[in-house]
mmCIF file of C-alpha atoms in Angstrom:
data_model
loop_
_atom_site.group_PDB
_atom_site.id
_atom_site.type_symbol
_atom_site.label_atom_id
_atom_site.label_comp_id
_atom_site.label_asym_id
_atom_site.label_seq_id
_atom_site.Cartn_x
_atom_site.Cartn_y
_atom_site.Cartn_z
ATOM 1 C CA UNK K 1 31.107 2.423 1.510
ATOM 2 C CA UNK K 2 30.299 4.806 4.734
ATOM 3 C CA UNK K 3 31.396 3.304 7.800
ATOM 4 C CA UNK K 4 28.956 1.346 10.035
ATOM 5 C CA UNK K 5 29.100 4.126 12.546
ATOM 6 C CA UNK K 6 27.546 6.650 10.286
ATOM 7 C CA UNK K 7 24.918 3.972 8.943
ATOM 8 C CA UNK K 8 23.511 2.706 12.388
ATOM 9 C CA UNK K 9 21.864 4.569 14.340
ATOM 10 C CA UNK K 10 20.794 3.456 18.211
ATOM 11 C CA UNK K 11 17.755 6.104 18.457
ATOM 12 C CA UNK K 12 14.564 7.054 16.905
ATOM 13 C CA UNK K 13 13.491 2.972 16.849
ATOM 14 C CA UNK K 14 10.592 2.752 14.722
ATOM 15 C CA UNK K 15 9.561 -1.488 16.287
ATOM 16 C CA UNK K 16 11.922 -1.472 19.839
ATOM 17 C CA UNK K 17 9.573 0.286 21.991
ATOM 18 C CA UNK K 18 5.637 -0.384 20.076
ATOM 19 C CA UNK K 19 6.710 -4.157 20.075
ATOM 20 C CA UNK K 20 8.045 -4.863 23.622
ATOM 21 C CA UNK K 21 4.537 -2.922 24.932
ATOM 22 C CA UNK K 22 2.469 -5.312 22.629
ATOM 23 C CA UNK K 23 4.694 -8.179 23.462
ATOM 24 C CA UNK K 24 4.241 -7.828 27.132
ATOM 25 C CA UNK K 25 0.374 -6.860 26.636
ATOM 26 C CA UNK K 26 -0.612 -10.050 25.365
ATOM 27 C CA UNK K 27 1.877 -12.271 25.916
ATOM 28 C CA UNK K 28 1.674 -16.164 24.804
ATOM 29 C CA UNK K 29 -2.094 -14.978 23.830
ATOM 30 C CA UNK K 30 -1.619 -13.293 20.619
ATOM 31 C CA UNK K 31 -4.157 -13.326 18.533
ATOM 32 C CA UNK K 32 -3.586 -12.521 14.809
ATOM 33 C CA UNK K 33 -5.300 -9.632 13.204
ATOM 34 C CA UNK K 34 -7.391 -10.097 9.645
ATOM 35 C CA UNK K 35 -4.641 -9.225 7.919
ATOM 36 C CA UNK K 36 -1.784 -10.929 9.456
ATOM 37 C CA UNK K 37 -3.766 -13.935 8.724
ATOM 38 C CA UNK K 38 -4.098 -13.398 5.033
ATOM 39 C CA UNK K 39 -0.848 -13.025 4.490
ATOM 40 C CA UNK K 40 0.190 -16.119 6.092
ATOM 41 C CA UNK K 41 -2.627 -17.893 3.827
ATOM 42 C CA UNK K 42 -0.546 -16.076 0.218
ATOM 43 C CA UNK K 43 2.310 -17.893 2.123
ATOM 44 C CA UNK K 44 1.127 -21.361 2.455
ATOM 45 C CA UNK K 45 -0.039 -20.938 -0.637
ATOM 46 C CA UNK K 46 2.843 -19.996 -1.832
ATOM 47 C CA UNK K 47 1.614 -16.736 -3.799
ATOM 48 C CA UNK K 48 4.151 -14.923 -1.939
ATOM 49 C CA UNK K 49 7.153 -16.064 -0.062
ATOM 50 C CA UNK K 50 8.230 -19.523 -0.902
ATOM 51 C CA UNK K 51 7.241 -18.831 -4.672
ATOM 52 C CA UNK K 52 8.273 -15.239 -5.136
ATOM 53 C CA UNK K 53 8.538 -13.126 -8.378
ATOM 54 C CA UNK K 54 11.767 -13.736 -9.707
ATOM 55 C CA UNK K 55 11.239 -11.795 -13.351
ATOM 56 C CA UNK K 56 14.596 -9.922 -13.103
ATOM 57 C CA UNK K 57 18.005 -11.588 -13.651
ATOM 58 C CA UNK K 58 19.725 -9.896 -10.804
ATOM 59 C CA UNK K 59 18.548 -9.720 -7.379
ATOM 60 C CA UNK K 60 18.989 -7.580 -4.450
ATOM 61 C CA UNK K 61 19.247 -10.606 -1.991
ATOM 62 C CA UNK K 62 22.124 -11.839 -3.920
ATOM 63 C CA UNK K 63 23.933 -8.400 -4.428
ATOM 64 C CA UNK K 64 26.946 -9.012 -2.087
ATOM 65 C CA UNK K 65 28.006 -12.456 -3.952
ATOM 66 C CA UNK K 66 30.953 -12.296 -6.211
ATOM 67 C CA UNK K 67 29.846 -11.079 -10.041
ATOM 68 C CA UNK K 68 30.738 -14.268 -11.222
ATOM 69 C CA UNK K 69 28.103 -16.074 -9.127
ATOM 70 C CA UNK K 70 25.924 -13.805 -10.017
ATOM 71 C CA UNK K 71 26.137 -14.345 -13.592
ATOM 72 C CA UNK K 72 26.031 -17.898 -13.966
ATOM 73 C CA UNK K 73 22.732 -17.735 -11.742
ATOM 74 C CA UNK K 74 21.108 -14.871 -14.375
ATOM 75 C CA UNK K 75 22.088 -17.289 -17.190
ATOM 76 C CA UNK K 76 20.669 -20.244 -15.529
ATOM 77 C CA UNK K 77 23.740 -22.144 -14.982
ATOM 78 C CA UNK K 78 23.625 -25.732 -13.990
ATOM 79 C CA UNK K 79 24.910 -26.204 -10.107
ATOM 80 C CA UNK K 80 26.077 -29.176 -8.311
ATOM 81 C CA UNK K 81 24.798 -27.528 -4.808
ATOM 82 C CA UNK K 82 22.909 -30.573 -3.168
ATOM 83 C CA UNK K 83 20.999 -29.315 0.250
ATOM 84 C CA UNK K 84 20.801 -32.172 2.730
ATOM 85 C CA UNK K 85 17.565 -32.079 5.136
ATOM 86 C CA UNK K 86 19.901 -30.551 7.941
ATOM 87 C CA UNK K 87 19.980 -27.019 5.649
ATOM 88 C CA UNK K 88 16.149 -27.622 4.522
ATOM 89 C CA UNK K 89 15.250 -27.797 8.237
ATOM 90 C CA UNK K 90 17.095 -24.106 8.799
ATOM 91 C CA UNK K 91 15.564 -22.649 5.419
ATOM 92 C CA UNK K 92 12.356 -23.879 7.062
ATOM 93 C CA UNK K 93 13.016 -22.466 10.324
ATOM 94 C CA UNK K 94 13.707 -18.857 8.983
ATOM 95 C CA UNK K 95 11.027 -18.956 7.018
ATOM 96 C CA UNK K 96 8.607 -19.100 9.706
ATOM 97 C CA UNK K 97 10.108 -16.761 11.497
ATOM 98 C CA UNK K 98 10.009 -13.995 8.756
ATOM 99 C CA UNK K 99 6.244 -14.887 8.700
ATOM 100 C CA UNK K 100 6.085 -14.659 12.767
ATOM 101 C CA UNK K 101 7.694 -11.278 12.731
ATOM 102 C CA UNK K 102 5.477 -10.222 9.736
ATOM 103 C CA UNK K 103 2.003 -11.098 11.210
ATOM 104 C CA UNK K 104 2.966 -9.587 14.650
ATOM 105 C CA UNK K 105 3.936 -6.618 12.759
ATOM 106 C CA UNK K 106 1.029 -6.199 10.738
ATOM 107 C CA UNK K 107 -1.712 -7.291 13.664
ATOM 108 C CA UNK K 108 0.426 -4.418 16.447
ATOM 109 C CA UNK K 109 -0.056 -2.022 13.044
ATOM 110 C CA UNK K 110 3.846 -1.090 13.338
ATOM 111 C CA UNK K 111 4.141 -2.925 9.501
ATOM 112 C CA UNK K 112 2.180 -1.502 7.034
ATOM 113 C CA UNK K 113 2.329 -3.979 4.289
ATOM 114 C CA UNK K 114 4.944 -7.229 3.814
ATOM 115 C CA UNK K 115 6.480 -9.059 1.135
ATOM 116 C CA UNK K 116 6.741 -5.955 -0.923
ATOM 117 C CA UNK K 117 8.047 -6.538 -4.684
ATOM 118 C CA UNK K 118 10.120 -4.017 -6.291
ATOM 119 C CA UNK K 119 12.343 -4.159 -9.402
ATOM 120 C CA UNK K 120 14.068 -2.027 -12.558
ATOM 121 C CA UNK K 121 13.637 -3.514 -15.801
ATOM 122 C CA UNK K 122 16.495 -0.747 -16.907
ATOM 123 C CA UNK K 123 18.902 -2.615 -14.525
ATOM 124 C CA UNK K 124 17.508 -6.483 -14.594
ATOM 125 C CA UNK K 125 17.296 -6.261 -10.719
ATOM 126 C CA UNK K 126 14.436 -6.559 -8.637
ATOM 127 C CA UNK K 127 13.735 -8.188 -5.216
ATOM 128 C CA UNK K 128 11.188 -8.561 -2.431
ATOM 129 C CA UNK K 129 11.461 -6.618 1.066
ATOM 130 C CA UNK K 130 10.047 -7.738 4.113
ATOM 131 C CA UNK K 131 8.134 -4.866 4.670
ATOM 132 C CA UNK K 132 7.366 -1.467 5.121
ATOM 133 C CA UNK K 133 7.358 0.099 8.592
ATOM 134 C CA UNK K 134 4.449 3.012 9.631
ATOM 135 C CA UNK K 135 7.562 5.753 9.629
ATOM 136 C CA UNK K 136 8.039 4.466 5.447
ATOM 137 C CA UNK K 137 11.366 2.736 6.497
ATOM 138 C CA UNK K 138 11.813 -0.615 4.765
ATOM 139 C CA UNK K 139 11.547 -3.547 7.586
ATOM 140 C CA UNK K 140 14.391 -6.185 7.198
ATOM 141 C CA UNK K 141 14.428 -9.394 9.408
ATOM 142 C CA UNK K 142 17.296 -11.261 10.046
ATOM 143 C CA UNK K 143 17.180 -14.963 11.738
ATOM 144 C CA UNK K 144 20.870 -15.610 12.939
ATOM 145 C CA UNK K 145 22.394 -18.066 15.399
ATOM 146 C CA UNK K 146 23.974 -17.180 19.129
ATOM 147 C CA UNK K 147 27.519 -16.228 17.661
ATOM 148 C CA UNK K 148 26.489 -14.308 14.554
ATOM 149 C CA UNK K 149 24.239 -12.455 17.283
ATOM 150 C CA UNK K 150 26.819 -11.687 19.342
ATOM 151 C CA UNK K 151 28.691 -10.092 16.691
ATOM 152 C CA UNK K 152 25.958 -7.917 15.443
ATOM 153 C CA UNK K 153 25.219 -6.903 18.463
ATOM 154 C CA UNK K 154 28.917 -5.430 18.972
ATOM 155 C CA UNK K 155 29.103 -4.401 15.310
ATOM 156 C CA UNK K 156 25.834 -3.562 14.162
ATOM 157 C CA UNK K 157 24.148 -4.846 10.593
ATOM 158 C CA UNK K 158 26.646 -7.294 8.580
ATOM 159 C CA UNK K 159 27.792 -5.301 5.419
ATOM 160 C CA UNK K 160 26.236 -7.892 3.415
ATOM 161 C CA UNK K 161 22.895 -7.226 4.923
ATOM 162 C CA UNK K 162 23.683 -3.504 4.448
ATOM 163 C CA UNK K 163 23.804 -4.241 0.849
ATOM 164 C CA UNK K 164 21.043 -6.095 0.514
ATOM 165 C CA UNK K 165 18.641 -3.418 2.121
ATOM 166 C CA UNK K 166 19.967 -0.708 -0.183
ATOM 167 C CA UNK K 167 18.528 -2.510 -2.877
ATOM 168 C CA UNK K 168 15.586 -2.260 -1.575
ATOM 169 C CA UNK K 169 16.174 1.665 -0.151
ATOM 170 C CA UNK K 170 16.735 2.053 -4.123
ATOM 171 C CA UNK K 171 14.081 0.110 -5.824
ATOM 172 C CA UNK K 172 11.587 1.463 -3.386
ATOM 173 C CA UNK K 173 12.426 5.043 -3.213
ATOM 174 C CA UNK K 174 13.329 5.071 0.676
ATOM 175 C CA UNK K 175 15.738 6.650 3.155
ATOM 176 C CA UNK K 176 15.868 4.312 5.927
ATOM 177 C CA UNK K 177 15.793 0.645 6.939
ATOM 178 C CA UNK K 178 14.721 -0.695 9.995
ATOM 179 C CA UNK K 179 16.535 -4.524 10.912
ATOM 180 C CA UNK K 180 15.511 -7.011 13.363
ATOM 181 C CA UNK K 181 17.960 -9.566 14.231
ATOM 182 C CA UNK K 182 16.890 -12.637 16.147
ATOM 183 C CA UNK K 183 18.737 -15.078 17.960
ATOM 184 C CA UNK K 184 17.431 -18.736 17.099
ATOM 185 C CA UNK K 185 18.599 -20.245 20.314
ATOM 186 C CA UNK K 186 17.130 -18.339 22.334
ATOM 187 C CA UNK K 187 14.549 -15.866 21.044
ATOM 188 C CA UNK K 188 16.339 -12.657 22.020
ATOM 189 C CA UNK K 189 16.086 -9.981 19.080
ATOM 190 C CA UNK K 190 17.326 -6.060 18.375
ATOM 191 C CA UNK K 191 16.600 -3.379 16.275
ATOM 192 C CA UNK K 192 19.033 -1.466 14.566
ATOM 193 C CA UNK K 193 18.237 1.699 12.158
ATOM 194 C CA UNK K 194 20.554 2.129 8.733
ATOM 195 C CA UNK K 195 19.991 5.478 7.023
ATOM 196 C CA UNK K 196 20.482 5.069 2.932
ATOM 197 C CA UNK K 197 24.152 5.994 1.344
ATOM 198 C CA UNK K 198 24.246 6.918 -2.073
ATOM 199 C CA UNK K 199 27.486 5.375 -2.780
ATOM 200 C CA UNK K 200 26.616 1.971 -1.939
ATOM 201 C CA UNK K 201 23.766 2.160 -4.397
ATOM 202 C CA UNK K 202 25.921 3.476 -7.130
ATOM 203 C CA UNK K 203 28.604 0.512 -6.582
ATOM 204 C CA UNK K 204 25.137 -1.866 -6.632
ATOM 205 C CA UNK K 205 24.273 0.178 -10.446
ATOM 206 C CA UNK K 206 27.918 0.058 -11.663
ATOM 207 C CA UNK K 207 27.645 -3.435 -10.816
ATOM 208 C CA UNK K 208 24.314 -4.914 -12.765
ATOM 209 C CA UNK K 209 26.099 -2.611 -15.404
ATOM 210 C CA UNK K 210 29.088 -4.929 -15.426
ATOM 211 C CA UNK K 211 27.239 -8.322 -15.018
ATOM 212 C CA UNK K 212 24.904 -6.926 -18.110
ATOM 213 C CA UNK K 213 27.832 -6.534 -20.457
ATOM 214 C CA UNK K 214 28.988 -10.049 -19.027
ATOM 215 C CA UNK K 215 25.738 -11.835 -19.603
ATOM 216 C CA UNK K 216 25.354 -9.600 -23.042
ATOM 217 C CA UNK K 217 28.929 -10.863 -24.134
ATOM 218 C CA UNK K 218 28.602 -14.402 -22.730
ATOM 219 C CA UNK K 219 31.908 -14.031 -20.740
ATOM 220 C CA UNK K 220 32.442 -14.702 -17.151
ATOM 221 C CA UNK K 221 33.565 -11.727 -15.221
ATOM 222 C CA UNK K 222 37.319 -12.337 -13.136
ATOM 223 C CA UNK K 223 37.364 -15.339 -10.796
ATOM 224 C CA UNK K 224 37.996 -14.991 -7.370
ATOM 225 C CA UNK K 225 41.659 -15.106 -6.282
ATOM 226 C CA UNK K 226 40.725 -17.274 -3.309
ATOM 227 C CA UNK K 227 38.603 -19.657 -5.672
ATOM 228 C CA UNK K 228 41.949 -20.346 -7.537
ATOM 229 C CA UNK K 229 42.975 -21.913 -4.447
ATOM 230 C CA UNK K 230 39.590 -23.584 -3.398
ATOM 231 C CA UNK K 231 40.028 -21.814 -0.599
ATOM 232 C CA UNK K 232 37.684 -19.256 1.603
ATOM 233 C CA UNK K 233 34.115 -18.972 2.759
ATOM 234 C CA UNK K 234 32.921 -17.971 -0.771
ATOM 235 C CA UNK K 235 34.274 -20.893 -2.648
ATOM 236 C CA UNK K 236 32.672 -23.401 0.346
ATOM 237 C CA UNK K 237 29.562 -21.670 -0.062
ATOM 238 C CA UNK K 238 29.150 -21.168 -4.056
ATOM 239 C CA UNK K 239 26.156 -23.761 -5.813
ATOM 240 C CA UNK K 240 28.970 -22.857 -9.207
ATOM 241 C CA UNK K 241 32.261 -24.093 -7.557
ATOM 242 C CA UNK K 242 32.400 -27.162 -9.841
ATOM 243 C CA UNK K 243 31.545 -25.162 -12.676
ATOM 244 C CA UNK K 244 33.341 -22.021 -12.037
ATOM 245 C CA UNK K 245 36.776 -23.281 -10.892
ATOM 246 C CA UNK K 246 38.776 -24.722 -14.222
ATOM 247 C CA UNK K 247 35.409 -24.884 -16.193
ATOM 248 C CA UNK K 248 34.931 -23.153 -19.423
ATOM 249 C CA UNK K 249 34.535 -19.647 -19.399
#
Protein backbone atom coordinates (compact mmCIF):
# COMPACT_ATOMS: atom_id res chain seq x y z
CA UNK A 1 0.00 0.00 0.00
CA UNK A 2 1.61 3.65 -0.92
CA UNK A 3 2.22 5.60 2.03
CA UNK A 4 -0.30 8.25 3.22
CA UNK A 5 2.10 10.93 2.18
CA UNK A 6 1.96 10.08 -1.44
CA UNK A 7 -1.98 9.51 -1.25
CA UNK A 8 -3.02 12.92 0.42
CA UNK A 9 -2.66 15.70 -1.03
CA UNK A 10 -3.25 19.37 0.86
CA UNK A 11 -3.86 21.39 -2.58
CA UNK A 12 -6.04 21.57 -5.53
CA UNK A 13 -9.37 21.20 -2.96
CA UNK A 14 -12.19 20.52 -5.10
CA UNK A 15 -15.20 21.53 -1.73
CA UNK A 16 -12.59 23.66 0.88
CA UNK A 17 -12.78 26.91 -0.76
CA UNK A 18 -16.60 26.77 -2.99
CA UNK A 19 -18.11 25.59 0.43
CA UNK A 20 -16.71 28.02 3.08
CA UNK A 21 -17.86 31.05 0.38
CA UNK A 22 -21.42 29.44 0.24
CA UNK A 23 -21.31 28.68 3.89
CA UNK A 24 -20.58 32.18 4.89
CA UNK A 25 -23.02 33.59 2.02
CA UNK A 26 -26.02 32.28 3.45
CA UNK A 27 -25.38 31.28 6.62
CA UNK A 28 -28.18 29.64 9.04
CA UNK A 29 -30.52 30.62 5.86
CA UNK A 30 -29.88 27.90 3.50
CA UNK A 31 -32.30 27.14 1.42
CA UNK A 32 -32.24 23.75 -0.43
CA UNK A 33 -32.13 23.62 -4.15
CA UNK A 34 -34.82 21.28 -6.28
CA UNK A 35 -32.61 18.75 -6.28
CA UNK A 36 -31.15 18.56 -2.93
CA UNK A 37 -34.66 18.19 -1.91
CA UNK A 38 -35.44 15.17 -3.99
CA UNK A 39 -32.89 13.37 -2.88
CA UNK A 40 -33.63 13.75 0.66
CA UNK A 41 -37.37 12.62 -0.31
CA UNK A 42 -35.53 8.89 -2.13
CA UNK A 43 -34.05 9.00 1.46
CA UNK A 44 -36.99 9.14 3.66
CA UNK A 45 -38.33 6.99 1.50
CA UNK A 46 -35.86 4.88 1.73
CA UNK A 47 -35.24 4.29 -2.18
CA UNK A 48 -31.78 5.19 -1.55
CA UNK A 49 -29.78 5.35 1.59
CA UNK A 50 -31.29 3.48 4.43
CA UNK A 51 -32.49 0.71 1.87
CA UNK A 52 -29.61 0.54 -0.55
CA UNK A 53 -28.87 -2.03 -3.36
CA UNK A 54 -27.12 -4.71 -1.82
CA UNK A 55 -27.18 -7.33 -5.05
CA UNK A 56 -23.44 -8.19 -4.71
CA UNK A 57 -22.02 -10.45 -1.96
CA UNK A 58 -19.02 -8.35 -1.24
CA UNK A 59 -19.00 -4.79 -0.57
CA UNK A 60 -16.67 -1.98 -0.80
CA UNK A 61 -17.76 -0.50 2.65
CA UNK A 62 -16.80 -3.67 4.24
CA UNK A 63 -13.44 -4.24 2.30
CA UNK A 64 -11.00 -3.57 5.22
CA UNK A 65 -12.75 -6.33 7.63
CA UNK A 66 -10.96 -9.56 8.06
CA UNK A 67 -11.94 -12.24 5.01
CA UNK A 68 -13.50 -14.27 7.42
CA UNK A 69 -16.10 -11.63 8.34
CA UNK A 70 -16.56 -11.06 5.16
CA UNK A 71 -17.56 -14.41 4.22
CA UNK A 72 -19.91 -15.37 6.74
CA UNK A 73 -21.78 -11.96 5.88
CA UNK A 74 -21.86 -13.05 1.80
CA UNK A 75 -23.26 -16.41 3.00
CA UNK A 76 -25.76 -14.90 5.23
CA UNK A 77 -24.49 -16.10 8.44
CA UNK A 78 -26.55 -15.85 11.53
CA UNK A 79 -24.96 -13.06 14.11
CA UNK A 80 -25.49 -12.54 17.70
CA UNK A 81 -24.62 -8.59 17.22
CA UNK A 82 -27.54 -6.91 19.28
CA UNK A 83 -27.41 -2.83 18.76
CA UNK A 84 -28.73 -1.10 21.86
CA UNK A 85 -30.56 2.43 21.15
CA UNK A 86 -27.20 4.20 22.28
CA UNK A 87 -25.51 2.81 18.69
CA UNK A 88 -29.03 3.34 16.78
CA UNK A 89 -28.95 6.97 17.98
CA UNK A 90 -25.16 7.38 16.30
CA UNK A 91 -26.21 5.33 13.05
CA UNK A 92 -29.00 7.92 13.06
CA UNK A 93 -26.87 10.79 13.63
CA UNK A 94 -24.45 10.00 10.67
CA UNK A 95 -26.99 9.39 8.61
CA UNK A 96 -28.27 12.77 8.61
CA UNK A 97 -25.29 14.16 8.29
CA UNK A 98 -24.30 12.31 5.01
CA UNK A 99 -27.70 13.70 3.79
CA UNK A 100 -26.74 17.40 5.19
CA UNK A 101 -23.45 17.33 3.39
CA UNK A 102 -25.17 15.83 0.26
CA UNK A 103 -27.99 18.45 -0.20
CA UNK A 104 -25.53 21.37 0.52
CA UNK A 105 -23.42 19.85 -2.04
CA UNK A 106 -25.82 19.39 -4.63
CA UNK A 107 -27.88 22.94 -3.97
CA UNK A 108 -23.85 25.03 -3.97
CA UNK A 109 -23.54 22.69 -7.43
CA UNK A 110 -19.96 21.45 -6.08
CA UNK A 111 -21.76 17.59 -6.09
CA UNK A 112 -22.93 16.52 -9.16
CA UNK A 113 -24.98 13.56 -8.30
CA UNK A 114 -25.12 11.40 -4.71
CA UNK A 115 -25.71 8.03 -3.63
CA UNK A 116 -24.08 6.69 -6.71
CA UNK A 117 -24.33 2.69 -7.14
CA UNK A 118 -21.60 0.87 -8.70
CA UNK A 119 -20.73 -2.86 -8.74
CA UNK A 120 -18.86 -5.98 -10.80
CA UNK A 121 -20.85 -8.94 -11.20
CA UNK A 122 -17.26 -10.62 -12.34
CA UNK A 123 -16.03 -9.90 -8.74
CA UNK A 124 -19.48 -10.10 -6.50
CA UNK A 125 -18.60 -6.54 -5.20
CA UNK A 126 -20.45 -3.54 -5.55
CA UNK A 127 -21.18 -0.53 -3.26
CA UNK A 128 -22.68 2.95 -3.11
CA UNK A 129 -20.47 6.30 -3.04
CA UNK A 130 -21.51 9.38 -1.65
CA UNK A 131 -21.06 11.24 -4.58
CA UNK A 132 -19.45 12.61 -7.38
CA UNK A 133 -17.68 15.98 -7.17
CA UNK A 134 -17.85 18.70 -10.43
CA UNK A 135 -13.82 17.89 -10.98
CA UNK A 136 -15.22 13.74 -11.46
CA UNK A 137 -13.53 12.92 -8.05
CA UNK A 138 -15.66 10.56 -5.96
CA UNK A 139 -17.00 12.60 -2.70
CA UNK A 140 -16.57 10.54 0.58
CA UNK A 141 -17.99 11.87 3.95
CA UNK A 142 -16.83 10.85 7.07
CA UNK A 143 -18.80 11.69 10.53
CA UNK A 144 -16.13 11.04 13.36
CA UNK A 145 -15.92 12.10 17.00
CA UNK A 146 -13.31 14.88 18.62
CA UNK A 147 -10.40 12.25 19.06
CA UNK A 148 -10.72 10.31 15.82
CA UNK A 149 -10.64 14.04 14.39
CA UNK A 150 -7.74 14.90 15.92
CA UNK A 151 -5.97 12.06 14.55
CA UNK A 152 -6.99 12.54 11.02
CA UNK A 153 -6.22 15.72 11.10
CA UNK A 154 -2.41 14.87 12.02
CA UNK A 155 -2.49 11.75 9.84
CA UNK A 156 -4.70 12.29 7.10
CA UNK A 157 -7.60 9.62 5.79
CA UNK A 158 -7.68 6.30 8.09
CA UNK A 159 -6.33 3.40 5.85
CA UNK A 160 -9.56 1.80 6.25
CA UNK A 161 -11.32 4.69 4.69
CA UNK A 162 -8.55 4.64 2.03
CA UNK A 163 -9.75 1.27 1.20
CA UNK A 164 -13.05 1.81 1.10
CA UNK A 165 -12.84 4.76 -1.49
CA UNK A 166 -10.72 2.68 -3.84
CA UNK A 167 -13.54 0.57 -4.27
CA UNK A 168 -15.30 3.03 -5.40
CA UNK A 169 -12.11 4.78 -7.53
CA UNK A 170 -12.38 1.11 -9.17
CA UNK A 171 -15.97 0.37 -9.69
CA UNK A 172 -16.45 3.85 -10.98
CA UNK A 173 -13.58 4.33 -13.23
CA UNK A 174 -11.97 7.38 -11.22
CA UNK A 175 -8.61 8.84 -10.23
CA UNK A 176 -9.30 10.79 -7.24
CA UNK A 177 -11.37 11.01 -4.06
CA UNK A 178 -12.29 13.92 -2.32
CA UNK A 179 -13.06 13.22 1.88
CA UNK A 180 -14.79 15.35 4.28
CA UNK A 181 -14.31 14.58 7.80
CA UNK A 182 -16.56 16.15 10.40
CA UNK A 183 -16.24 16.49 13.93
CA UNK A 184 -19.67 15.60 15.73
CA UNK A 185 -18.97 17.65 18.77
CA UNK A 186 -18.44 20.42 17.40
CA UNK A 187 -19.17 20.86 13.70
CA UNK A 188 -15.62 21.57 12.53
CA UNK A 189 -14.85 19.59 9.16
CA UNK A 190 -11.67 19.18 6.49
CA UNK A 191 -11.06 18.15 3.22
CA UNK A 192 -8.45 15.96 2.27
CA UNK A 193 -7.67 14.78 -1.53
CA UNK A 194 -6.45 10.84 -2.10
CA UNK A 195 -5.22 10.21 -5.64
CA UNK A 196 -6.05 6.31 -6.74
CA UNK A 197 -3.09 3.51 -6.27
CA UNK A 198 -3.25 0.63 -8.32
CA UNK A 199 -1.92 -1.68 -5.81
CA UNK A 200 -4.47 -1.21 -3.29
CA UNK A 201 -7.07 -2.13 -5.86
CA UNK A 202 -5.28 -5.21 -6.90
CA UNK A 203 -4.95 -6.44 -3.07
CA UNK A 204 -9.03 -5.45 -3.00
CA UNK A 205 -9.32 -8.06 -6.55
CA UNK A 206 -6.93 -10.72 -5.13
CA UNK A 207 -9.08 -10.52 -2.25
CA UNK A 208 -12.95 -11.10 -3.57
CA UNK A 209 -10.81 -13.76 -5.52
CA UNK A 210 -9.98 -15.50 -2.26
CA UNK A 211 -13.37 -14.99 -0.42
CA UNK A 212 -14.99 -16.46 -3.91
CA UNK A 213 -13.09 -19.71 -3.70
CA UNK A 214 -14.04 -19.61 0.14
CA UNK A 215 -17.72 -19.07 -0.34
CA UNK A 216 -17.44 -21.52 -3.64
CA UNK A 217 -15.78 -24.25 -1.34
CA UNK A 218 -17.87 -23.55 1.78
CA UNK A 219 -14.69 -23.13 3.95
CA UNK A 220 -13.86 -20.32 6.19
CA UNK A 221 -10.74 -18.53 5.26
CA UNK A 222 -7.79 -18.41 8.44
CA UNK A 223 -9.06 -16.93 11.72
CA UNK A 224 -7.57 -14.11 13.16
CA UNK A 225 -4.63 -14.74 15.51
CA UNK A 226 -5.97 -12.13 17.92
CA UNK A 227 -9.58 -13.76 17.72
CA UNK A 228 -7.92 -16.97 19.16
CA UNK A 229 -7.39 -14.98 22.13
CA UNK A 230 -10.72 -12.92 22.15
CA UNK A 231 -8.65 -10.30 22.15
CA UNK A 232 -8.33 -6.86 19.92
CA UNK A 233 -10.58 -4.26 18.39
CA UNK A 234 -11.69 -6.68 15.59
CA UNK A 235 -12.90 -9.47 17.74
CA UNK A 236 -14.95 -6.62 20.08
CA UNK A 237 -16.33 -5.32 17.04
CA UNK A 238 -17.26 -8.57 14.83
CA UNK A 239 -21.52 -9.34 14.61
CA UNK A 240 -19.64 -13.37 13.94
CA UNK A 241 -17.53 -13.56 17.19
CA UNK A 242 -19.84 -16.22 18.69
CA UNK A 243 -19.92 -17.97 15.57
CA UNK A 244 -16.49 -17.58 14.32
CA UNK A 245 -14.40 -18.28 17.47
CA UNK A 246 -14.56 -22.35 18.21
CA UNK A 247 -17.65 -22.68 15.86
CA UNK A 248 -17.70 -25.00 12.98
CA UNK A 249 -15.84 -24.14 10.11
Amino acid sequence: MATLAKLVRGQNLAITTRHTQWLQKYGSNIQYSDKAIELAHKVFKQEVGGARSRTTSFRSSSSDQCLRRQVYRATNAQTNADIDDALANIFATGNFMHLKWQMMGLTEGWLLDAEVPAESPEYDFGGTADGIVWDDSVFEFKSINSRGYSRVSTYGPTQSHIRQAHGYLWLLGKSVASFVYEDKGTGEWREFRVERDEVIIDEIKTNLLTMKEHVASETLPPILSGCIDKEGYEYRGCPYKEICVGGKE
